[in-house]
Coordinates of C-alpha atoms in Angstrom, one line a residue:
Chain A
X1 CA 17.7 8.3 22.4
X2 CA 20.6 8.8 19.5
X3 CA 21.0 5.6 17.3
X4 CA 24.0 5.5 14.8
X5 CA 24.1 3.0 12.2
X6 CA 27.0 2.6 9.8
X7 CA 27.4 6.2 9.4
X8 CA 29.6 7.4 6.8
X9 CA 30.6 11.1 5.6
X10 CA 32.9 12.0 3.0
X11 CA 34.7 15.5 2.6
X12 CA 35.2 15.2 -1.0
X13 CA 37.4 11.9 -0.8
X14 CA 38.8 12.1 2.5
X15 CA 36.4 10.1 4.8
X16 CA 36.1 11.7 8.0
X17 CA 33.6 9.0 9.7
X18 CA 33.7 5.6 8.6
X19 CA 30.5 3.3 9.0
X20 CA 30.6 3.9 12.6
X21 CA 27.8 2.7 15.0
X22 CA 26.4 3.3 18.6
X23 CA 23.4 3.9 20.8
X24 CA 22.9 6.3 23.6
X25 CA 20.2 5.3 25.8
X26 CA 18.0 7.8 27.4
X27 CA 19.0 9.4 30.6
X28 CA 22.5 8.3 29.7
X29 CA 25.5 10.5 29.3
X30 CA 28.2 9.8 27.2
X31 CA 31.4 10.8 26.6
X32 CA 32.9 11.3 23.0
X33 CA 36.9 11.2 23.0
X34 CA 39.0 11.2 20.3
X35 CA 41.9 13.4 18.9
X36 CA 41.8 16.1 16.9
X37 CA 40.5 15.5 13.7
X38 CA 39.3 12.2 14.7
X39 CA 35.3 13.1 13.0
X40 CA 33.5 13.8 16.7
X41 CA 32.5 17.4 15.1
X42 CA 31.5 15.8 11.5
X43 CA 29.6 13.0 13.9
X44 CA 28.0 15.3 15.8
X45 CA 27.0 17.5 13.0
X46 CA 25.4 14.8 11.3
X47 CA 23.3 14.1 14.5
X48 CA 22.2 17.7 14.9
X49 CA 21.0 18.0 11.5
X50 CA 23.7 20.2 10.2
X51 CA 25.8 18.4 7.5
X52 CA 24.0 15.4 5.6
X53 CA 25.7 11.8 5.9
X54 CA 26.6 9.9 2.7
X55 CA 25.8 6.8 4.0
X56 CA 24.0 5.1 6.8
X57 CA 21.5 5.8 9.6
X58 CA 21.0 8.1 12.5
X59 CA 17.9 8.9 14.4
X60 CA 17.3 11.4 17.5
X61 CA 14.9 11.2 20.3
X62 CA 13.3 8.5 17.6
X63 CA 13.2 11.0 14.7
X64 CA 15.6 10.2 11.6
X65 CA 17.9 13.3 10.9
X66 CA 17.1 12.7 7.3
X67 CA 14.0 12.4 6.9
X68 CA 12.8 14.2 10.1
X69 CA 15.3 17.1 10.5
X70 CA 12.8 19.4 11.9
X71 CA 11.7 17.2 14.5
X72 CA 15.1 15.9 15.8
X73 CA 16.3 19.8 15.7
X74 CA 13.0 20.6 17.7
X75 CA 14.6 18.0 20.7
X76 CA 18.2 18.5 20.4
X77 CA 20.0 21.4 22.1
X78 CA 23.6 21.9 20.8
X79 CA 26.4 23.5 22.0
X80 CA 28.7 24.3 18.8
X81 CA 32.5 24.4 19.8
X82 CA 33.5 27.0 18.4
X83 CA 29.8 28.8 20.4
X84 CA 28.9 31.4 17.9
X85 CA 27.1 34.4 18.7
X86 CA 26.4 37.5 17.8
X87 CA 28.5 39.5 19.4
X88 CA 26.1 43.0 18.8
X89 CA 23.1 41.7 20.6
X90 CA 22.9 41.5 24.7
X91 CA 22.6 38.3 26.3
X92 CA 18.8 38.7 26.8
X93 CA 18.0 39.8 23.4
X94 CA 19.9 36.4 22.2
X95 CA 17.8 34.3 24.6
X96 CA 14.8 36.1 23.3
X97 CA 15.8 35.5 20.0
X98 CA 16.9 31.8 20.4
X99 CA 13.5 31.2 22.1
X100 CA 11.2 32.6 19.7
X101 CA 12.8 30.3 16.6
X102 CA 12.5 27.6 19.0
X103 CA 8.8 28.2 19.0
X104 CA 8.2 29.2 22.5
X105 CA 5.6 31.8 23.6
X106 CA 5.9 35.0 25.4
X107 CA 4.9 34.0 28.8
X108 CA 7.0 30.3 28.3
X109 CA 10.0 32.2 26.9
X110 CA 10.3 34.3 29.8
X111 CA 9.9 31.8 32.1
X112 CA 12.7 29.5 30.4
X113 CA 15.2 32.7 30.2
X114 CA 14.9 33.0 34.2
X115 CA 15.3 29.2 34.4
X116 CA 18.7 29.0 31.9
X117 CA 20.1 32.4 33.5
X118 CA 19.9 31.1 36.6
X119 CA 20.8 27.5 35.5
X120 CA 24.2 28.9 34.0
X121 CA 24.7 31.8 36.0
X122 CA 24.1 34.6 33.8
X123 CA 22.0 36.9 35.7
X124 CA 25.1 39.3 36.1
X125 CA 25.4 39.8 33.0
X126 CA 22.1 39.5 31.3
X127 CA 21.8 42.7 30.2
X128 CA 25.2 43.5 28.2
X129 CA 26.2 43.2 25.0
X130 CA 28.0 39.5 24.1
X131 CA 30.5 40.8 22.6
X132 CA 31.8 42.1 26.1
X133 CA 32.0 39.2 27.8
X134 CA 34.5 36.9 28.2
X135 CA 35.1 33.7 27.2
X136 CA 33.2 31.6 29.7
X137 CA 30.3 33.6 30.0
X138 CA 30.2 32.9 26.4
X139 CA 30.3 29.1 27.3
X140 CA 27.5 29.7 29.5
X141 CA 25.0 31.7 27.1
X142 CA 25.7 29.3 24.3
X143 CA 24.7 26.6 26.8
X144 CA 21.9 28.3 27.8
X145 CA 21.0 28.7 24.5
X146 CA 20.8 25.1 24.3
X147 CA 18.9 24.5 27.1
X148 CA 16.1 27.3 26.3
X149 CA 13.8 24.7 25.1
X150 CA 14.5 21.8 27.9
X151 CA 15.4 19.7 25.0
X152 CA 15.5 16.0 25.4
X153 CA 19.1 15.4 24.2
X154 CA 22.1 17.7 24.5
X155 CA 24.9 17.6 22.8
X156 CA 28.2 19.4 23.3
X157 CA 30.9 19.8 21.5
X158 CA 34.0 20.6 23.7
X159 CA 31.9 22.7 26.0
X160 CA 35.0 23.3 28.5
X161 CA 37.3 24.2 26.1
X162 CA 39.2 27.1 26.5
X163 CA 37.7 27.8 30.3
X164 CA 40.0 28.2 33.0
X165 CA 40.4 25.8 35.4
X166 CA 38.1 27.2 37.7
X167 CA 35.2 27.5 35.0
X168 CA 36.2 24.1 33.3
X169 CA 35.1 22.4 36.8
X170 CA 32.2 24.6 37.2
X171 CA 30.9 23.3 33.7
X172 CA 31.8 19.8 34.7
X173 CA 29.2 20.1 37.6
X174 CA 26.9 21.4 35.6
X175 CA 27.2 19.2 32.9
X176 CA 26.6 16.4 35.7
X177 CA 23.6 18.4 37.1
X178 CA 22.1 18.3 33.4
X179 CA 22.4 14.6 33.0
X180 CA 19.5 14.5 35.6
X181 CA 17.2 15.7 33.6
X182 CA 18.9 15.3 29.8
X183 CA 20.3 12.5 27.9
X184 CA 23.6 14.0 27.3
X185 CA 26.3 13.6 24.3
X186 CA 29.3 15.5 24.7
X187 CA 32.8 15.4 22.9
X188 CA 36.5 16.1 24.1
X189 CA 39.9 15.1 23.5
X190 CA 40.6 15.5 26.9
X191 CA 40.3 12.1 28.2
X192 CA 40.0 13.3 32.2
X193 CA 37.5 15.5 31.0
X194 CA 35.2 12.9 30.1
X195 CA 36.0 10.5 32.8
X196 CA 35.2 13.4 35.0
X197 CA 31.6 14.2 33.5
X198 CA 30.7 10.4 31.6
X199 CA 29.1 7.3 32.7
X200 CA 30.3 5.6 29.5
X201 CA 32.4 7.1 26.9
X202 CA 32.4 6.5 23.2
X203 CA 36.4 6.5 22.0
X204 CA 37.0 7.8 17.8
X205 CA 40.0 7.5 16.1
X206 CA 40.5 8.5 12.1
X207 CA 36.2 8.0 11.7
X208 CA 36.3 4.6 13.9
X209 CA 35.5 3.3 16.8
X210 CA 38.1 2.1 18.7
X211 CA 36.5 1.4 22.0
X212 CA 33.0 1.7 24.1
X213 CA 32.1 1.3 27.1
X214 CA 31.9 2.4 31.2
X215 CA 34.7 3.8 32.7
X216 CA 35.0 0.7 35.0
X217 CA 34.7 -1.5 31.9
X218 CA 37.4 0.4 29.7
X219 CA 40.0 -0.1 32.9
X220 CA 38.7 -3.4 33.3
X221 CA 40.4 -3.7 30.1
X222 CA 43.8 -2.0 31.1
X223 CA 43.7 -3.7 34.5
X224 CA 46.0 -6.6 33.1
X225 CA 49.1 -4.5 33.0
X226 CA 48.7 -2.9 36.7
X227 CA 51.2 -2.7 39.4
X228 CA 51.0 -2.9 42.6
X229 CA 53.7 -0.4 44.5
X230 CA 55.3 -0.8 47.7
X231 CA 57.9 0.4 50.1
X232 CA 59.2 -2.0 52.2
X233 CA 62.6 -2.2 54.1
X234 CA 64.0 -5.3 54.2
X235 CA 67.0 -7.3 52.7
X236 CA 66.6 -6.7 48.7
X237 CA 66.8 -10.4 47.7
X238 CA 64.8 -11.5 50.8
X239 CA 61.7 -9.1 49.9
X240 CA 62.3 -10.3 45.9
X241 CA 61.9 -14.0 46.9
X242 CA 58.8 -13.7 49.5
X243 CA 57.0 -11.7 47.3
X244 CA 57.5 -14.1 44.1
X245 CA 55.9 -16.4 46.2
X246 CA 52.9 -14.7 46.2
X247 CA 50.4 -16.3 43.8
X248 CA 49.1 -13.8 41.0
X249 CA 52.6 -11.8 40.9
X250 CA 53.9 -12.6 37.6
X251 CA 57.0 -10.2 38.5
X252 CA 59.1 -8.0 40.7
X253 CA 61.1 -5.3 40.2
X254 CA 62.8 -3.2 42.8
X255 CA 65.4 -0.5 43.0
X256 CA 67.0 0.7 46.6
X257 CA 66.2 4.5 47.5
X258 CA 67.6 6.1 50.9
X259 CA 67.3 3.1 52.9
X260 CA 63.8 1.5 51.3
X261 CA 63.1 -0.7 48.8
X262 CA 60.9 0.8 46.2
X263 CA 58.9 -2.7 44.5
X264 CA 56.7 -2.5 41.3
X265 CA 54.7 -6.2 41.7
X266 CA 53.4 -6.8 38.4
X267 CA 50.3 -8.6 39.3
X268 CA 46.6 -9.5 37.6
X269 CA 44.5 -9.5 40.7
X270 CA 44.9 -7.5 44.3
X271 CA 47.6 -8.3 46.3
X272 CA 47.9 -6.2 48.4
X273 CA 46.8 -7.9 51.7
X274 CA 49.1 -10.8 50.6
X275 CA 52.0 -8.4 50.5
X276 CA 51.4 -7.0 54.1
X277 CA 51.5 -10.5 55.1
X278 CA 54.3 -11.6 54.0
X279 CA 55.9 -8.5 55.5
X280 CA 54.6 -9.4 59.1
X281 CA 55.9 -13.1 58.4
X282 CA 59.4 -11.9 57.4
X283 CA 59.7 -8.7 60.0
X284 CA 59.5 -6.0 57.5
X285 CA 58.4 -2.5 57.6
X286 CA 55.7 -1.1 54.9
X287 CA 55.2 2.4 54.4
X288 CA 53.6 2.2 51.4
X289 CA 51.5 -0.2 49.5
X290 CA 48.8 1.0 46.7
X291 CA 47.3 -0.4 43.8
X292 CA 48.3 1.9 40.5
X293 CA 45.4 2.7 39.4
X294 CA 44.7 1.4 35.7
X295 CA 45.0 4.9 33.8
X296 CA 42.7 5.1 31.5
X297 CA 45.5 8.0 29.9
X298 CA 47.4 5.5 28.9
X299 CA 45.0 3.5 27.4
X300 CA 44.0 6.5 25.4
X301 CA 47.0 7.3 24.4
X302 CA 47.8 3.7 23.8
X303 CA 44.9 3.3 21.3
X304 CA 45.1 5.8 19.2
X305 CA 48.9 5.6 18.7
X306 CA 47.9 1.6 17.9
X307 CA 45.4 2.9 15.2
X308 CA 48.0 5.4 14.1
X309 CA 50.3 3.3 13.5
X310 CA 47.9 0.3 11.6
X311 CA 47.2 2.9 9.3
X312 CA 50.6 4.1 8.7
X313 CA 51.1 0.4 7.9
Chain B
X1 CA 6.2 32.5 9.9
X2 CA 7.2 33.3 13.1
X3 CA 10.4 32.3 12.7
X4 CA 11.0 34.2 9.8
X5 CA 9.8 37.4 11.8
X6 CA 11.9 36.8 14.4
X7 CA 15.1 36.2 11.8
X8 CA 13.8 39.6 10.1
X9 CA 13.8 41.2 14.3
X10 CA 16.9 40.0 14.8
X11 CA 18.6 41.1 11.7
X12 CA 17.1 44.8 11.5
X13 CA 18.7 45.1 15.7
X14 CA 22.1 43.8 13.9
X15 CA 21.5 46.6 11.0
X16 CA 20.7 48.9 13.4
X17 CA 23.8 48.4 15.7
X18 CA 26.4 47.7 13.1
X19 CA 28.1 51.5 12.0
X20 CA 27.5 49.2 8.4
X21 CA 23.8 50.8 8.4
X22 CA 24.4 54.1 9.1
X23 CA 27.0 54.4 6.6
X24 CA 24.9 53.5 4.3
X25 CA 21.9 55.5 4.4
X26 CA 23.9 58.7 5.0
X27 CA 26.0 57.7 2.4
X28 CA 22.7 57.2 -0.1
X29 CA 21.3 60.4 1.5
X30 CA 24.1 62.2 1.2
X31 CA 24.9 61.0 -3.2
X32 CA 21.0 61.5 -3.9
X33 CA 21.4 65.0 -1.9
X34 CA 24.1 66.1 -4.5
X35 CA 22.1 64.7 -7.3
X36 CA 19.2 67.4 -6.8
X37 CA 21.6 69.8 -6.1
X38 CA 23.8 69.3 -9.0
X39 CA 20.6 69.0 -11.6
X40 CA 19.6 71.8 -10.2
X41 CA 15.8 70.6 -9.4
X42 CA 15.4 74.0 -7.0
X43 CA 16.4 76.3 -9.5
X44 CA 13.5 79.2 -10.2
X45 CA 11.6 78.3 -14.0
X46 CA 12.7 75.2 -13.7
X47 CA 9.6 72.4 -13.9
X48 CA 8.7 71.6 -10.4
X49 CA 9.6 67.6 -10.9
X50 CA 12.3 65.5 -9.9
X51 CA 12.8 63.5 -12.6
X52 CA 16.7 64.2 -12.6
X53 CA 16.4 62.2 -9.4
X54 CA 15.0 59.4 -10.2
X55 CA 17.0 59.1 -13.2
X56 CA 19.9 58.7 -11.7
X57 CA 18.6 57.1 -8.8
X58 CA 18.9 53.1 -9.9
X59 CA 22.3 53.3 -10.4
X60 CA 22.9 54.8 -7.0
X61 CA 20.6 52.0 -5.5
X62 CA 23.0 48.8 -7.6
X63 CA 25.9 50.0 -4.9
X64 CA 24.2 50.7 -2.3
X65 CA 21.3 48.0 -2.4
X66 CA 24.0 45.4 -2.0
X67 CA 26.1 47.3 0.8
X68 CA 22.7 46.7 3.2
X69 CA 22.9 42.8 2.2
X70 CA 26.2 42.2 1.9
X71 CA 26.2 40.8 5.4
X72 CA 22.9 39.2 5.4
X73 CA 23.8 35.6 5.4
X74 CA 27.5 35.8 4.7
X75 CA 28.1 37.4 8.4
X76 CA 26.2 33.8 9.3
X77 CA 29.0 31.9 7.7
X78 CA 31.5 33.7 9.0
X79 CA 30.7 33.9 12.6
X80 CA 29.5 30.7 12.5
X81 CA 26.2 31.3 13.5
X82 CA 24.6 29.5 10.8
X83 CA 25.5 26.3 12.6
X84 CA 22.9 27.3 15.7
X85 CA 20.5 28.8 13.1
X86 CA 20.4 25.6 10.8
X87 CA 20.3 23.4 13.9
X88 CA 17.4 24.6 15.1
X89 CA 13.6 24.3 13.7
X90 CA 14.2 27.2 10.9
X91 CA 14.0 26.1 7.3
X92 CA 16.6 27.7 4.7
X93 CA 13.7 29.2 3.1
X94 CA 12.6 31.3 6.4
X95 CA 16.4 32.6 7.2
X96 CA 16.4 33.3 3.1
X97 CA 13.2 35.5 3.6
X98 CA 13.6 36.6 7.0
X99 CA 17.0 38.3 6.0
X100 CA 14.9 39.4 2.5
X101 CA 12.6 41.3 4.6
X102 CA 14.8 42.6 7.3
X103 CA 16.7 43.7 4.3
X104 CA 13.6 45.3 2.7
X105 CA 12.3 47.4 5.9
X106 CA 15.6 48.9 6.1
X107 CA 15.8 49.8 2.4
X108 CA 11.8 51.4 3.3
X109 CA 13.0 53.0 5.9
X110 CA 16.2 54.8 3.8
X111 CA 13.8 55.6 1.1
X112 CA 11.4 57.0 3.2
X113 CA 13.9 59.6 3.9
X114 CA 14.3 61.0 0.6
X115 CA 10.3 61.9 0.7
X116 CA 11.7 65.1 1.9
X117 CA 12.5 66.3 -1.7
X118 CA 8.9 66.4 -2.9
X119 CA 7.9 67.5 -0.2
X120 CA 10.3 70.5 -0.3
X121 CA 9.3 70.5 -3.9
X122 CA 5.7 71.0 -3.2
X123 CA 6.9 73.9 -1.5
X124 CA 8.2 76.0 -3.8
X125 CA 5.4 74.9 -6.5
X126 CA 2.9 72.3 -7.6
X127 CA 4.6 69.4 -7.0
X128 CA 2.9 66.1 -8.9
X129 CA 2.1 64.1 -6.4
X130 CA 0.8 61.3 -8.8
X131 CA 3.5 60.6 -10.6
X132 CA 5.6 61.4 -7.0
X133 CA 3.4 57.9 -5.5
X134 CA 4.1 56.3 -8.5
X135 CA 7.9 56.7 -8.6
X136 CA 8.3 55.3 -4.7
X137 CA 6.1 52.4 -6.1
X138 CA 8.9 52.0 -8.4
X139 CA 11.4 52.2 -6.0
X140 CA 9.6 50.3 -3.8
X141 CA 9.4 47.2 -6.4
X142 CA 13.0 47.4 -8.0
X143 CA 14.0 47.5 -4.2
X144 CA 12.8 44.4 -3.6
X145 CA 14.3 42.4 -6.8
X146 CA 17.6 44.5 -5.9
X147 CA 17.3 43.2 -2.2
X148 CA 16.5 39.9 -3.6
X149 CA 19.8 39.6 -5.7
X150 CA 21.9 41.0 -3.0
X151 CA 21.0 38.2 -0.1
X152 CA 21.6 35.9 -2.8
X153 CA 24.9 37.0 -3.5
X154 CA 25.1 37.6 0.2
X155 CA 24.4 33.5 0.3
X156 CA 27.4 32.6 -1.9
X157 CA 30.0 33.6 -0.2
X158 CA 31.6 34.6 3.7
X159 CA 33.5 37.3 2.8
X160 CA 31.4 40.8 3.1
X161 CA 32.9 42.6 0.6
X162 CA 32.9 39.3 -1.5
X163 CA 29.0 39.4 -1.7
X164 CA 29.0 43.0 -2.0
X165 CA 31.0 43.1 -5.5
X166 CA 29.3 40.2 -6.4
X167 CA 26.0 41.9 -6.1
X168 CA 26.8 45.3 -7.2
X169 CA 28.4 44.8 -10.0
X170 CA 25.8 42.5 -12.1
X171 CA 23.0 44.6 -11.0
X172 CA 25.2 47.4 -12.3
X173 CA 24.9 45.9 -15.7
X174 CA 21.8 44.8 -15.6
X175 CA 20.9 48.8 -15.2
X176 CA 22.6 50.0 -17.5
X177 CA 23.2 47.9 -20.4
X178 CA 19.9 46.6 -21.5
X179 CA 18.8 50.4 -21.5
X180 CA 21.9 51.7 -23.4
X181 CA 21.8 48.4 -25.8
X182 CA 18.3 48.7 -27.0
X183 CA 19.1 51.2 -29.8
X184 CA 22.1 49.4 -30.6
X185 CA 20.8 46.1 -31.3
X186 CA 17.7 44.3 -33.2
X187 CA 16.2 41.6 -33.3
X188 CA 15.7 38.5 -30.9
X189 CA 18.0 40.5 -28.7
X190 CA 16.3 43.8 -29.1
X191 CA 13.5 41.6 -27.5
X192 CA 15.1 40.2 -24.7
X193 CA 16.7 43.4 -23.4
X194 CA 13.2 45.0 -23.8
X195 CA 12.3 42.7 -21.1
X196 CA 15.2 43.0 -19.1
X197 CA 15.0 46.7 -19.3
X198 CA 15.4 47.2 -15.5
X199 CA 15.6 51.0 -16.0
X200 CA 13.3 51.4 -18.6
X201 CA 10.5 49.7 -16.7
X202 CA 11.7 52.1 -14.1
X203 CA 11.4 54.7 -16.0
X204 CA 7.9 54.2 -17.1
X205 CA 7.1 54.1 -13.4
X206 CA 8.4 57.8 -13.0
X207 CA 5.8 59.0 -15.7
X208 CA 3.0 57.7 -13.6
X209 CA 2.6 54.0 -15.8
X210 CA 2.7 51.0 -13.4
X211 CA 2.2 48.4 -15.8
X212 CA 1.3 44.8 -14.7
X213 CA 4.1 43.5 -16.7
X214 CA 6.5 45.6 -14.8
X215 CA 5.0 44.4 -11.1
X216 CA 5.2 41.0 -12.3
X217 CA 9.0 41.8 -13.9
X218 CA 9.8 42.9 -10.3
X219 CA 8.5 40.8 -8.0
X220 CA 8.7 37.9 -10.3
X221 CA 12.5 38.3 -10.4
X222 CA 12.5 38.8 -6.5
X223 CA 10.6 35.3 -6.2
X224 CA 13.7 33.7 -8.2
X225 CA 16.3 35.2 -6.3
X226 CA 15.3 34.2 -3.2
X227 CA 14.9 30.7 -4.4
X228 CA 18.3 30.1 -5.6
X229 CA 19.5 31.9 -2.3
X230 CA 17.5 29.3 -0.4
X231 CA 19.2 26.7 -2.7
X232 CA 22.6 28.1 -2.2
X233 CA 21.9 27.6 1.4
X234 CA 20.9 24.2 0.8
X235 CA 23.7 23.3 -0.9
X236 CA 25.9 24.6 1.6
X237 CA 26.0 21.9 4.4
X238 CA 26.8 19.5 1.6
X239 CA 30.2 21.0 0.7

């Protein structure tokens, strides 16, 4: 559905996207994470047709934005972040408005007005001004907007931002819902945003890619510095030896708190089970044993302070 | 051209909601109602014409002209609508026109009210009525090439009051100082501000003399404005 070849753009000299590449297959949805500044905006404005690249390919729902802009715009709905409006009009009027340029009849542009109002929840306040609403609602009409003409591909940019919690999760389900029936692109720097919403998520970093893949994939790619936690009471050195003895624990750590043994196992593969039975051999008591999960935050965070730093260099 | 009509729908509701609009036309109504009054165009054994008023009229219309357009596309920037307009299937040249023509009913519809005079004119004697149709015809047509310039100053810039100096003030000149230079100068010169002559052409129009040279003048120059406004546009997403 989107295919991204080499893709370059300059602001004058400064290169905000840098030869980057990727596919997004139909039905998919994808995830686009990267700090601020990283060039998800410029990237996505490339794809929707709204700044010309400087170098490279890109093609929408199988148009090229170059060449066919007016075709790719015709199957692309986009949710801006900043999600401008005009704030004078009422939200039907908008809808109205947004549907005729997107070439929809009277009779279809009714029809798809019920079916975004209702889809975002914006029969309450269909009928007043935009400028009165608040900031979700605001969300939700320029995400209706985008949805007016049940395009093929959607692509967000930061639609949760600046929601409250209770909206952000709303807009998470329906982002989900979406995906259904949409291939879906959206962008956040907000990494448990994405892992929330995303099958596979695309990470940016200064106009690169730094890493692709599925969720399970990218913490494949952590899993090799996960612990394994326990609680066991026991004598300190006892518990230290047995569980050395485990094969796949390259190490133990553990520190004494009110009368239990608190053990980080540094491990590469699940050993869990092992753990408990060493602890029935030796007598001791467990009451707790769980796998840290691989956090993909860290990663994150780990990645783009790595890139930070090579370019620093 | 359906999208431009709904651009041109969707801009005249903005007009028409924004204080901006009202502003303007009572404050165009209100600086051509002191024109007749002050020339005195009701006084008794005076002619029954209102050529005082359309005199002065063009330089009322290079400041207020631009006021109705100073928001047209540089309100787009600033809001950042632009981004949802030029992402969808609209081409810069139907947002160019579609703002052109919102622009243009507007400017009809201000117009429109100043019909009043000759009418109260016609009251009081014979009013001519040829030369009357002739002058809105006049108005009508430097309207448009006004209109024209002011969306593409409108285009250059986000800033309202930006656009709105920047389209005042050379339409200003353009009124004013090719008709006040022709005496003064000969020439190549004389020739080009002959042909520039926004007010003289205007002029001629208030006798009753649309000439096709004048038509073309108007509408011609609209044509080019709106072009470079829909290449400023262009231009535009590749800062």
């Amino acid at each position: 559905m989107i295919e991204v070849r080499n893709l370059s753009k300059y602001y004058g000299s400064r290169c905000a996207v840098d030869k980057i590449s990727f596919s997004v297959a139909e039905g998919e949805i994808v995830g686009f994470l990267g700090p601020n500044g990283a060039g998800k905006t410029t990237t996505i404005r490339v794809l929707t047709c709204f700044h010309p690249a400087d170098d490279g390919q890109a093609s929408v729902a199988g148009h090229d934005v170059f060449q066919k802009s007016m075709d790719v715009r015709k199957h692309v709905g986009y949710l801006p972040e900043s999600v401008p409006l005009y704030p004078e009009m009422r939200v039907r009027e908008y809808l109205q408005f947004r549907g005729k340029i997107r070439g929809l009849g009277r009779a279809e542009r009714d029809a798809a007005i019920g079916r975004v109002t209702q889809r975002c929840w914006l029969s309450e306040v269909i009928d007043r001004p935009i400028g009165q609403l608040s900031k979700g609602y605001r969300q939700r009409v320029g995400l209706a907007d985008a949805l007016i003409h049940n395009p093929k591909v959607l692509i967000l940019d930061e639609p949760t931002v600046g929601l409250d919690p209770g909206q952000v999760r709303e807009t998470r389900s329906l982002i989900r819902e979406l995906a259904q029936d949409h291939t879906v692109m959206l962008s956040s720097h907000i990494l448990p945003e994405v892992e929330a919403t995303c099958k596979r998520i695309i990470i940016i970093n200064r106009g690169r890619i730094v890493a692709s893949g599925t969720t399970a994939e990218l913490r494949e790619r952590v899993a090799g510095d996960h612990n394994t936690l326990a609680e066991i009471r026991g004598p300190k050195d006892g518990v230290e030896a047995g569980l050395r003895a485990i094969t796949g624990v390259t190490d133990v750590r553990s520190e004494q708190r009110d009368g239990w043994l608190r053990v980080s196992i540094a491990t590469r593969n699940d050993v869990r089970e092992a753990v408990f039975q060493a602890a029935m051999k030796n007598g001791w008591s467990i009451r707790e044993l769980r796998r840290e999960g691989a956090s993909l935050e860290d990663f994150f965070v780990k990645i783009v302070a790595s890139a930070a730093a090579q370019a620093t260099e | 051209m359906r999208n431009t009509i709904a651009i041109m729908q969707r801009e005249l509701l903005s007009l028409f909601c924004s204080p901006i609009g009202y502003i303007v036309i009572s404050g165009f109504l209100l600086i051509t109602g002191v024109i007749v009054l002050m020339t005195k165009s009701f006084s008794p054994g005076q002619p029954a014409t209102l050529a005082a008023f359309f005199y002065l009229t063009p330089f009322v219309l290079t400041i207020i002209v631009p006021a109705i357009t100073m928001r047209a596309i540089s309100d787009e920037y600033r809001s950042g609508t632009i981004e949802t307009l030029m992402t969808a299937p609209v081409s810069d040249a139907q947002l160019v026109v579609g703002k052109f023509l919102a622009s243009l009913v507007f400017y009809v519809i201000m117009i429109a009210a100043t019909l009043i005079y000759p009418i109260l004119i016609s009251m009081f004697g014979r009013a001519d009525w040829g030369a009357a149709a002739s002058s809105y015809v006049g108005l009508l047509l430097m309207g448009a090439t006004f209109i024209a310039f002011g969306v593409m100053a409108s285009s250059l810039t986000r800033n309202q009051v930006v656009a709105w100096i920047a389209g005042a003030v050379p339409l200003l000149l353009l009124a004013w100082l090719a008709y006040y230079m022709i005496p003064q100068v000969s020439g190549a010169l004389r020739t080009v501000f002959q042909e520039v002559n926004v007010m003289g052409r205007f002029e001629a129009m208030t006798k009753g003399a649309i000439s096709l040279s004048s038509a073309v003048f108007f509408v011609g120059g609209a044509v080019l404005f709106l072009f470079i406004a829909t290449k400023i546009v262009e231009s535009k997403r590749w800062r």
